Structures are given as C-alpha cells and as structure tokens.
Short mmCIF file of C-alpha atoms and ligand atoms in Angstrom, two decimals:
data_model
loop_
_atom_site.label_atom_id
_atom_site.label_comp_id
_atom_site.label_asym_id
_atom_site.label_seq_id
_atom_site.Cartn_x
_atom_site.Cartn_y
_atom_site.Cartn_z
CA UNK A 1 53.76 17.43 57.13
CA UNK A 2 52.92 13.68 56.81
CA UNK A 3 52.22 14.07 53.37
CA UNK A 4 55.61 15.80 52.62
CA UNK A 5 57.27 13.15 54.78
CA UNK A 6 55.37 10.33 52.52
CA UNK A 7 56.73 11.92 49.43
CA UNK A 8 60.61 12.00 50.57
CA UNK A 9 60.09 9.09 51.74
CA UNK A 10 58.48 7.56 48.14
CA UNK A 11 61.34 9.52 46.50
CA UNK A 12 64.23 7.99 48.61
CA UNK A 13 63.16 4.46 48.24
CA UNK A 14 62.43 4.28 44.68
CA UNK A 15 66.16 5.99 44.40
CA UNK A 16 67.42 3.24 46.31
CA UNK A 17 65.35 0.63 44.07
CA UNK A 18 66.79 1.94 41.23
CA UNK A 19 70.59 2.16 41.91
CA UNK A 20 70.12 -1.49 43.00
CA UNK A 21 68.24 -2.50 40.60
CA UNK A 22 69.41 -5.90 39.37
CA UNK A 23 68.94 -7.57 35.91
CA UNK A 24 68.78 -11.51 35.88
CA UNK A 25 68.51 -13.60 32.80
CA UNK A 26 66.74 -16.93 33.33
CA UNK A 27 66.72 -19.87 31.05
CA UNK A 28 64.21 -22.01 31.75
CA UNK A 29 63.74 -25.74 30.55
CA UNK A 30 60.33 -25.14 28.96
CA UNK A 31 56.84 -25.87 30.07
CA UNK A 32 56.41 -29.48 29.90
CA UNK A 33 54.46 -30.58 32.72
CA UNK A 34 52.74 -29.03 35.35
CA UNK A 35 55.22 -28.29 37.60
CA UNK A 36 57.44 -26.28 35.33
CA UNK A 37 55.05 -23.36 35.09
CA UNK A 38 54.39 -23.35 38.19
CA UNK A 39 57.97 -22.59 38.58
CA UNK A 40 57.91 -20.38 35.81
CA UNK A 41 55.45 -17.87 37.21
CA UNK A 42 56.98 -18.03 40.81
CA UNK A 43 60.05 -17.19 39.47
CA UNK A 44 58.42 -14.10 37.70
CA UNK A 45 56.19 -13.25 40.52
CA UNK A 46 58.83 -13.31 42.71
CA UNK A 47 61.33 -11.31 40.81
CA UNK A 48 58.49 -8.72 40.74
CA UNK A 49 58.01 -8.52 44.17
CA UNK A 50 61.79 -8.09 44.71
CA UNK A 51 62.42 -5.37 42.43
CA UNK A 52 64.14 -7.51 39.83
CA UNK A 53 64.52 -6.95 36.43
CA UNK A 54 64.21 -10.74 35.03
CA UNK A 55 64.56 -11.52 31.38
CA UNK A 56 62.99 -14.50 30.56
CA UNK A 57 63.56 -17.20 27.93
CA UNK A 58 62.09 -20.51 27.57
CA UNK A 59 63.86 -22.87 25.71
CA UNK A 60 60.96 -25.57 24.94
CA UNK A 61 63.16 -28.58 25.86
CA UNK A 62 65.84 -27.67 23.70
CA UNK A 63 69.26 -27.38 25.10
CA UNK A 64 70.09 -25.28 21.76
CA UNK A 65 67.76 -22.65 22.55
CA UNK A 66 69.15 -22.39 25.91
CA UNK A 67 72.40 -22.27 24.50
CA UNK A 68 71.13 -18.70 22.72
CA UNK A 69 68.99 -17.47 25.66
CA UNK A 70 72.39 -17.61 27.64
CA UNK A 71 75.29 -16.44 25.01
CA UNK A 72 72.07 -13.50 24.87
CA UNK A 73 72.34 -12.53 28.10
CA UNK A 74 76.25 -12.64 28.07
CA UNK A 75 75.84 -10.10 24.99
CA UNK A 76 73.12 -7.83 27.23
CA UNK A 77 75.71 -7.72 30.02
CA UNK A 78 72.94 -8.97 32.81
CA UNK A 79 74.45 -8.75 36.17
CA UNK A 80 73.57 -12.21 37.19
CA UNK A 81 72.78 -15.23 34.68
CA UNK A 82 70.14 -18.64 36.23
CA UNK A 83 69.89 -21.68 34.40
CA UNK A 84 67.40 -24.40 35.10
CA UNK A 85 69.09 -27.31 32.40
CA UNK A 86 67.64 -29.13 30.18
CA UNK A 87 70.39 -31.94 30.31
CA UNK A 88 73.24 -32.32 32.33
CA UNK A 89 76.23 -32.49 29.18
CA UNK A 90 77.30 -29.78 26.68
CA UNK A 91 77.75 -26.78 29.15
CA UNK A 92 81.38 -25.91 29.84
CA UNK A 93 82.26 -23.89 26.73
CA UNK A 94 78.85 -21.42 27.35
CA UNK A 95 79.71 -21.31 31.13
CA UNK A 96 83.50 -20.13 29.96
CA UNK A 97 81.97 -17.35 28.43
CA UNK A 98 80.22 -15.97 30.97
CA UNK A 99 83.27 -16.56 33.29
CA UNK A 100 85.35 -14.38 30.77
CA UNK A 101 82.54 -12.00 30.66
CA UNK A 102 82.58 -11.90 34.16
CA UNK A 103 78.80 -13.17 34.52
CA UNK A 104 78.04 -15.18 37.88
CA UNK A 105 76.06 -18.20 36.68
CA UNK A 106 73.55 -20.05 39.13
CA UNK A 107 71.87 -23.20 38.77
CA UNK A 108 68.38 -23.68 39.31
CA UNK A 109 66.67 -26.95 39.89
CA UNK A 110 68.76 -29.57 37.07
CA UNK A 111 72.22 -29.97 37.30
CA UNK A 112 75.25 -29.99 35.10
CA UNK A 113 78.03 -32.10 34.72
CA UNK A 114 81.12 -30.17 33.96
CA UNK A 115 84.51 -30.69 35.28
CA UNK A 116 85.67 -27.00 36.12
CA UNK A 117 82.93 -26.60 38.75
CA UNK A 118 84.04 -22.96 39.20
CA UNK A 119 82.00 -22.36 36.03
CA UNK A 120 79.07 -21.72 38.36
CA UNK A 121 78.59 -20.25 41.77
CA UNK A 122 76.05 -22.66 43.39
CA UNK A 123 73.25 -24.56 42.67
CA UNK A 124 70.01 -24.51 44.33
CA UNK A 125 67.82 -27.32 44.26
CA UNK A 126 66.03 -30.20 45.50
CA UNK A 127 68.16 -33.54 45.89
CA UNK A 128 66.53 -36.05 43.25
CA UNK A 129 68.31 -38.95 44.43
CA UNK A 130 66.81 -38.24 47.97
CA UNK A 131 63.03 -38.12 46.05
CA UNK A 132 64.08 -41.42 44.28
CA UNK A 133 64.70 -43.25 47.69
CA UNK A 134 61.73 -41.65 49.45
CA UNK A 135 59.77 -42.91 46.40
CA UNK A 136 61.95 -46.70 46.76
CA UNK A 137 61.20 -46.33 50.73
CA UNK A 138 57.72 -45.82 50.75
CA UNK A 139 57.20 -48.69 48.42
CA UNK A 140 59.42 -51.00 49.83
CA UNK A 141 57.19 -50.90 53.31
CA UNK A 142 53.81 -50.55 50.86
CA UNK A 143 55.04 -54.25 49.04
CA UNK A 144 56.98 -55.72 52.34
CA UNK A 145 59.38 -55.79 50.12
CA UNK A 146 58.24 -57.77 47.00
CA UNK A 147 57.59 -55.69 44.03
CA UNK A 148 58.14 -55.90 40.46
CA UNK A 149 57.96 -52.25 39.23
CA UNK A 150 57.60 -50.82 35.94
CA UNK A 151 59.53 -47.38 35.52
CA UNK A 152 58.74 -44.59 33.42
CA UNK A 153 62.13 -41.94 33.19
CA UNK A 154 61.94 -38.44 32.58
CA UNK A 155 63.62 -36.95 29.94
CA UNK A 156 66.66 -38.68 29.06
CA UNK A 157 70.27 -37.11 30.17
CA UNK A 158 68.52 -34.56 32.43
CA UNK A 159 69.70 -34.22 36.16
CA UNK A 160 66.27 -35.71 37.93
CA UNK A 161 65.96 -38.68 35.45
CA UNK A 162 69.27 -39.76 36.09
CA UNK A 163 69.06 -38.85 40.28
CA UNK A 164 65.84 -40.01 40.61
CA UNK A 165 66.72 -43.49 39.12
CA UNK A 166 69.79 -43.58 40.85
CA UNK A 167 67.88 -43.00 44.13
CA UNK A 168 65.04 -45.77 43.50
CA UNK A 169 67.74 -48.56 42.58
CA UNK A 170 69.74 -47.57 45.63
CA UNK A 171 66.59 -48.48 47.91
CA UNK A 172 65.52 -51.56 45.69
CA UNK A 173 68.93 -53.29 45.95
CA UNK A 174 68.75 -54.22 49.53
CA UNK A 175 65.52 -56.00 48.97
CA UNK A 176 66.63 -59.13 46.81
CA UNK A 177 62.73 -59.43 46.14
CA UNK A 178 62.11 -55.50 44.27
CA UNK A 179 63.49 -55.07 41.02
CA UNK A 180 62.77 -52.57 38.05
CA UNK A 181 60.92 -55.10 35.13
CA UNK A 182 60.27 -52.63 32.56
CA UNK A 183 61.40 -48.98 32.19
CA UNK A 184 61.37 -46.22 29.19
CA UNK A 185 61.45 -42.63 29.11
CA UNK A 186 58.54 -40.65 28.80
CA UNK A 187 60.25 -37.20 28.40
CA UNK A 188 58.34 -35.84 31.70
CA UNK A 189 55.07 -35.30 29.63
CA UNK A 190 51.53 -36.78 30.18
CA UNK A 191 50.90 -38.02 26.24
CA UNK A 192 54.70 -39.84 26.97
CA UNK A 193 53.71 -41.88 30.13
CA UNK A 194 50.56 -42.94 28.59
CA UNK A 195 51.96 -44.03 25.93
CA UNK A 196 54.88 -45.75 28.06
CA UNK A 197 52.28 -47.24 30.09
CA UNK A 198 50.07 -48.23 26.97
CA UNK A 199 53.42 -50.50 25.86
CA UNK A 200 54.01 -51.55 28.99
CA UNK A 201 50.12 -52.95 29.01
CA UNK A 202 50.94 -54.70 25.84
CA UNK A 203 54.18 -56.28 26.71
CA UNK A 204 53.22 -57.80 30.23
CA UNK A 205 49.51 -59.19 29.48
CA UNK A 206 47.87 -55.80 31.42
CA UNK A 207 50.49 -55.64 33.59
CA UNK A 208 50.30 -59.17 35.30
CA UNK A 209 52.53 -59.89 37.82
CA UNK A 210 53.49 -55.95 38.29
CA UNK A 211 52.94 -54.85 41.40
CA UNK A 212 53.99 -50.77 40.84
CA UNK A 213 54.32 -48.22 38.82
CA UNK A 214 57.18 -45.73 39.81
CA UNK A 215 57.27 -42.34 37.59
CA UNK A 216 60.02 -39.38 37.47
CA UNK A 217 57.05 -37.08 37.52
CA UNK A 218 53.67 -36.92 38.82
CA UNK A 219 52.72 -35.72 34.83
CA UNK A 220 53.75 -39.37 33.45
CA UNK A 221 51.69 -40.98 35.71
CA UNK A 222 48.51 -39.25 35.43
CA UNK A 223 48.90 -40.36 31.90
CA UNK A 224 49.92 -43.80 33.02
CA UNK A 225 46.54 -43.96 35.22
CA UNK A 226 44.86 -42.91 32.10
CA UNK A 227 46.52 -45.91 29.92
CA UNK A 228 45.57 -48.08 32.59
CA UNK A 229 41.83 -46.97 33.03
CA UNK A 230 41.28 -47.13 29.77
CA UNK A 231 42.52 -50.95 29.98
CA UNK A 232 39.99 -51.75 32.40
CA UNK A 233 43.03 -51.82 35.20
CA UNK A 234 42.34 -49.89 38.61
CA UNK A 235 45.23 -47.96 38.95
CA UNK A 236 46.02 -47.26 43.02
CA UNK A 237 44.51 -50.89 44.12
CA UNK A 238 45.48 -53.57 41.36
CA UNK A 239 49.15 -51.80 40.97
CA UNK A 240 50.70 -49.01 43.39
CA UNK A 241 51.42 -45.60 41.83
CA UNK A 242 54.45 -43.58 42.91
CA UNK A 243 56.02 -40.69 41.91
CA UNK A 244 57.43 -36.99 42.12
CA UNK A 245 56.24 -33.72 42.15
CA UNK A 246 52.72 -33.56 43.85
CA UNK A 247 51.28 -31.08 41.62
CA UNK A 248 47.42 -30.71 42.17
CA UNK A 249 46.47 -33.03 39.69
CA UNK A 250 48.32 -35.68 41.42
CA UNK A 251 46.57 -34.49 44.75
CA UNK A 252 43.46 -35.35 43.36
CA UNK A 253 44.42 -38.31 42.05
CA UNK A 254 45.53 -39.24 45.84
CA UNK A 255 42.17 -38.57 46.48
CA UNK A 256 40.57 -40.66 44.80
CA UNK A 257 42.71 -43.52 45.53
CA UNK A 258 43.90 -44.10 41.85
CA UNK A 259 47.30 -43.04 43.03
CA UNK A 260 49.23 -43.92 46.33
CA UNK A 261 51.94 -41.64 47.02
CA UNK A 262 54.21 -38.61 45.75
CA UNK A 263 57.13 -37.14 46.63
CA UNK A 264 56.76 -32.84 46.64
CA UNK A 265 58.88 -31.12 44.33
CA UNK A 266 58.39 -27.54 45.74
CA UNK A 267 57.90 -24.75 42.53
CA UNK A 268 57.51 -21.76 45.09
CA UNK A 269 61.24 -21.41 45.12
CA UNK A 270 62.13 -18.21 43.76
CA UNK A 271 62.54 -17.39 47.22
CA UNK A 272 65.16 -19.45 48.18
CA UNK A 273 67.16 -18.75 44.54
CA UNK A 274 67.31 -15.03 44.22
CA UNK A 275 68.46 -13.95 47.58
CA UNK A 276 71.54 -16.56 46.96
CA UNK A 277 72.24 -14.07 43.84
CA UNK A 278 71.74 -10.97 44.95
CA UNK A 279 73.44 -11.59 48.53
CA UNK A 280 76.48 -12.76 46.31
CA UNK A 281 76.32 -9.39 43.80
CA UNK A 282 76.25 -7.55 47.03
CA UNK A 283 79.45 -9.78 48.61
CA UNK A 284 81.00 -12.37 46.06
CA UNK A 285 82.23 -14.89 47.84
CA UNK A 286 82.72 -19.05 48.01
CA UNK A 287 79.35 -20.39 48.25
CA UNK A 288 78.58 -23.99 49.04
CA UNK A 289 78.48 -25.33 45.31
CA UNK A 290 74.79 -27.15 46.65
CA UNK A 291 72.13 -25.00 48.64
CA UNK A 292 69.44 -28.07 49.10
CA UNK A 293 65.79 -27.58 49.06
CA UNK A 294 64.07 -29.94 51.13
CA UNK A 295 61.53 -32.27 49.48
CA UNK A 296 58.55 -34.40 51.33
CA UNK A 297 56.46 -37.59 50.88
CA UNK A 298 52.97 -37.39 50.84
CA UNK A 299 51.10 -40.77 51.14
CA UNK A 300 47.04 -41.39 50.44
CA UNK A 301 45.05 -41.71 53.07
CA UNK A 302 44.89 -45.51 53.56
CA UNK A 303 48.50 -46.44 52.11
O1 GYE B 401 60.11 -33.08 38.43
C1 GYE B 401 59.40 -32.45 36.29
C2 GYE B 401 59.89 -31.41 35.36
O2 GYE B 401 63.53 -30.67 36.78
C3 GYE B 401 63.06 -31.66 38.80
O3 GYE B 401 61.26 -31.32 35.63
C4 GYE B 401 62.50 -31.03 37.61
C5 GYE B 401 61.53 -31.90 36.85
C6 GYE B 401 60.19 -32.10 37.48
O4 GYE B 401 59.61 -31.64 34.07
O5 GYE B 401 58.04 -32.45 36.46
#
C-alpha cells in the first residue's frame, strides 16, 4: 500500500516537473576573479535543485561572445533569457530581438544602459554605488578624514567599475582632505592589480604620502598586497586596503592584517534570481525594473 502510494506519488510529481519544466539561457561574464565562479556554480547548482533546465555560456570577458550566447538562445526558443554584462553599452539591438521573439530578458548582477528600458524585465543585483560609499565610509572614519588614495577600477565600461567609483567619490567629496591620487583599471583580475599597484609603486616613491588603497574587487587587491610585499611595503599597516567582494582569499587576508576591510558581494544568489523568472513565466507582469540585493561591510579585527 505505501509502496504503491510512493510510486503514484513519484509518477505525479515528476509529471508535474516535466510539464513545468523551464529552460533558461545564461550568459555569464566569464571567470575572471574569484567571485565570478562562485557565481557561476551557484547559479548551476541552484538551477539543479529547482528543476531548471539552464544552458550555460561563458563569454570570457567578451561582450561579442555574449552577443552569440544570447542571439543562440533567441534561435533555441528558451523560455526565459539572464544576462550578467560584461559592459554596460551595445545592448539594445540584441535585447530587440528577444522582445520580437517574445523572450523575457533578466539582468543579473551588471547593468545596461539602454534607453527603451522595456527591453528587460528587471534586474537583480547588488547596488555598487552603495559598496563604493560603504568602502568611502569606512575609510573616511579609518583616516579621520585625510587620505590620499590610490584606485585600482575594474574593468572599464562595466556596471560596478563605473558604480563603484561613482559611490567612493560621492563619500570623498565631503571631506575636502580625501581625494583619489592615482587610479587605473585593472580589468578585475589579480595579475592586473599587481601590476597597477607595481606602477603605482614606481610613480609615487613606494607609495609615499598614500595613505589607501581602494580596489573594485577584492581579486585586484590581493595582487596589489602582493606588489606591495614584494616592495618591502606592509600592506594593512603602512597603507589601508579596501575593497569589494570578500571572497575567502580576502578573508584571510583580513586575517592576517595585510588587508583592512571589504565590502561582501554575495555569489549565492541564484536564489533570489530564478524565482523572479519563473514567478513572472507563471504571471507576466510589471516588475520593479531593480530587485536589490543587500551587500555588507566587513572590517578586520582591530580597524
Ligand atoms: O565584484 C568582480 C567581478 O560584476 C559586481 O565582477 C561584479 C564584479 C565583482 O569580476 O569581482
């Protein structure tokens, strides 16, 4: 009896898994970084664990690539299309297709600037330009408010280089004594904010007179602590580290004291993303065209 009960039961539910099953395509940035794959593999654990059929395509930094991965999933007919993007320009005339294909498009962590914002349901994300002046807080009570900072962007034209800078300079300009000295773009990898900070070394006599070193991602300025170790600097006491992300290379970094604070970028957010598509498959209707995920500061003990 319990058995027989067990197998109706097995029989209706993977029925019902299967008439609902849902097929997402997901373009995703890349991998630079740590934190990226850590999205990555949420967002395919997750769609596991809620029955979804994901198609997954990396486009390695290239906005190109992610140009394919998406005019590919228009040509599959997917029922619901995610885009983490690479930069923030060149988007309308893909997201036009999809609209005339009649492909809901959600955005995933980076933003894009187009004009028609009806291109795309909603995006869900973290607000960069809050991370940037938790990042510009913290520091601003760390220094009392006298700091000359050396910045090191993320990858030029992307949603959380410009946000994150915008967010920073926001903070600095009510404190007449904070300014940004020196910044460059270190495209979000390690091997780019070492070498950011190596030129940085060079051009201000090992980085006398700085007092902080504020990165877009926690990734930039593990290689800016190595750049700086190798220069005989102590990176964490002689100049303040900040930055975004938290990933748990930065965590240990904390530890040690070679780093001061980060702001957390959470990766475990297939959660929050995928029930905002499938609830709007099930029931299209206006969404808010932001759903924020909330970010936090975490500080080294002693700072
Ligand atoms: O902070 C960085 C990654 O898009 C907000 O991208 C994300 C950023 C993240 O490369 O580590």
């Amino acid at each position: 009896m319990y058995k027989t009960f067990a197998a109706v039961f097995l029989g209706v539910s993977l029925a019902a898994s299967g008439a609902s099953a849902v097929t997402i395509g997901f373009s995703q940035v890349g991998d630079e970084g740590d934190w990226r794959p850590a999205f990555s593999k949420d967002m395919q654990e997750e769609a596991k664990k809620m029955g979804i059929d994901l198609k997954f395509a990396d486009a390695q930094g290239k906005q190109e690539d992610q140009l394919k991965a998406v005019r590919a999933f228009i040509a599959q007919r997917v029922d619901a299309i995610v885009i983490a993007p690479v930069v923030v320009t060149g988007w309308d005339q893909v997201l036009k297709e999809a609209k005339r294909a009649n492909i809901p498009v959600f955005l995933a962590d980076r933003d894009v600037d187009v004009t028609d914002k009806s291109l795309y349901v909603t995006r869900i994300s973290a607000d960069f330009s809050l991370e940037g002046k938790l990042a510009g807080a913290w520091l601003a009570q760390a220094s009392k408010g006298t700091c000359d900072v050396v910045e090191l962007q993320g990858t030029v034209g992307s949603a959380p280089a410009i946000e994150r800078k915008k967010g920073f300079e926001a903070v600095l300009s009510q404190f007449p004594g904070m300014k940004i000295v020196k910044t460059q773009s270190g495209d979000f990898t390690t091997e780019g904010g070492k070498k950011v900070m190596e030129a940085f070394i060079k051009a201000t006599d090992n980085l006398k007179g700085i007092c902080a070193s504020f990165a877009h991602n926690d990734n930039m300025q593990l290689g800016a602590i190595q750049a700086m170790k190798e220069a005989g600097l102590k990176p964490g006491k002689d100049v303040l580290m900040v930055s975004v992300d938290y990933v748990p290379a930065m965590k240990a970094a904390l530890a040690k004291g070679e780093a001061n604070a980060s702001v957390e970028l959470r990766s475990a957010i297939g959660k929050y993303i995928y029930p905002v598509v499938t609830d709007y498959l099930k029931n299209p209707k206006e969404l808010p065209k932001w759903i924020v995920i909330p970010s936090d500061l975490h500080v080294a003990a002693g700072n």
